[in-house]
Short mmCIF file of C-alpha atoms in Angstrom, two decimals:
data_model
loop_
_atom_site.label_atom_id
_atom_site.label_comp_id
_atom_site.label_asym_id
_atom_site.label_seq_id
_atom_site.Cartn_x
_atom_site.Cartn_y
_atom_site.Cartn_z
CA MET A 83 -5.94 9.25 -7.80
CA THR A 84 -3.02 8.38 -5.56
CA LEU A 85 -2.95 6.21 -2.47
CA ASN A 86 -2.03 9.30 -0.48
CA THR A 87 -5.31 11.02 -1.34
CA LEU A 88 -7.37 7.86 -0.82
CA TRP A 89 -5.59 6.42 2.23
CA THR A 90 -8.08 7.45 4.93
CA ARG A 91 -10.96 5.94 2.94
CA ILE A 92 -9.21 2.66 2.08
CA ASP A 93 -10.30 -0.45 3.98
CA PRO A 94 -7.88 -1.08 6.90
CA THR A 95 -7.33 -4.63 5.65
CA VAL A 96 -6.06 -3.27 2.32
CA GLN A 97 -3.91 -0.73 4.17
CA GLN A 98 -2.33 -3.53 6.21
CA TRP A 99 -1.75 -5.61 3.08
CA LEU A 100 0.02 -2.71 1.39
CA LEU A 101 2.24 -2.14 4.43
CA ALA A 102 2.94 -5.86 4.87
CA ASN A 103 4.01 -6.31 1.23
CA PRO A 104 6.75 -3.72 0.74
CA GLY A 105 8.07 -5.28 -2.47
CA CYS A 106 4.74 -5.10 -4.27
CA LEU A 107 4.65 -2.89 -7.36
CA MET A 108 1.01 -3.47 -8.20
CA LEU A 109 -2.26 -3.83 -6.38
CA PRO A 110 -4.01 -7.14 -7.17
CA ARG A 111 -7.45 -7.04 -8.77
CA THR A 112 -9.27 -8.20 -5.62
CA LEU A 113 -7.75 -5.34 -3.63
CA VAL A 114 -8.42 -2.87 -6.47
CA ASN A 115 -12.08 -3.86 -6.20
CA ARG A 116 -12.08 -3.22 -2.44
CA VAL A 117 -10.41 0.18 -2.83
CA GLU A 118 -12.86 1.22 -5.54
CA ALA A 119 -15.86 0.05 -3.49
CA ALA A 120 -14.68 1.87 -0.35
CA THR A 121 -13.66 5.11 -2.04
CA GLY A 122 -16.15 5.38 -4.90
CA THR A 123 -13.30 6.04 -7.33
CA SER A 124 -11.96 4.11 -10.28
CA LEU A 125 -8.30 3.17 -10.34
CA GLU A 126 -6.43 2.86 -13.61
CA THR A 127 -5.85 -0.85 -14.21
CA ASP A 128 -3.99 -3.04 -16.67
CA GLY A 129 -5.51 -5.84 -18.74
CA HIS A 130 -5.61 -8.12 -15.68
CA GLY A 131 -7.44 -5.60 -13.49
CA GLU A 132 -4.34 -4.80 -11.45
CA HIS A 133 -3.33 -1.26 -10.53
CA ILE A 134 0.33 -0.42 -11.07
CA LEU A 135 1.60 1.64 -8.15
CA SER A 136 3.13 4.97 -9.19
CA GLU A 137 6.42 6.31 -7.85
CA GLU A 138 4.35 8.68 -5.73
CA ASP A 139 2.36 5.73 -4.33
CA LEU A 140 5.56 3.79 -3.57
CA ASP A 141 7.12 6.80 -1.82
CA PHE A 142 3.96 7.31 0.22
CA LEU A 143 3.93 3.64 1.25
CA LYS A 144 7.60 3.77 2.24
CA ASP A 145 6.85 6.76 4.47
CA ARG A 146 3.81 5.04 6.01
CA ARG A 147 5.84 1.88 6.62
CA ARG A 148 8.58 3.88 8.34
CA GLU A 149 5.99 5.61 10.51
CA SER A 150 4.33 2.32 11.45
CA MET A 151 7.68 0.66 12.18
CA ALA A 152 9.06 3.49 14.32
CA GLY A 153 9.96 1.71 17.51
CA HIS A 154 8.25 -1.45 16.17
CA GLY A 155 5.93 -1.15 19.13
CA PRO A 156 2.31 -2.18 19.60
CA GLY A 157 1.16 0.37 17.00
CA ALA A 158 2.86 -1.51 14.17
CA PRO A 159 0.41 -3.33 11.92
CA SER A 160 0.35 -7.09 12.29
CA GLY A 161 2.08 -8.93 9.52
CA VAL A 162 4.57 -6.14 8.87
CA ARG A 163 8.09 -7.50 8.91
CA GLY A 164 10.88 -6.06 11.00
CA ALA A 165 12.23 -2.60 10.33
CA GLU A 166 15.46 -4.05 8.96
CA HIS A 167 13.59 -5.87 6.21
CA ALA A 168 11.40 -2.90 5.31
CA GLU A 169 14.44 -0.62 5.12
CA ALA A 170 16.24 -3.04 2.83
CA VAL A 171 13.24 -3.23 0.49
CA ASP A 172 12.77 0.54 0.54
CA ARG A 173 16.28 1.15 -0.84
#
């Protein structure tokens, strides 16, 4: 399963964390547990219970971040850094 297919069922707190941490390459175990509980699916995890984000996941998150940062208006999730920072990390 990819984040793209699960996104609408993922807890909004986890969604915000993913958007607020653009340099993250893996989903921590506590957030994996929340995603699995909310979606009823099992994510592939490493020996520490962390889910390594695929290239497809990372591309999806970059797109979501760009959408949320467009205009950096009131619709942008709290905790998300400025568009300049997100763009630099996305490169």
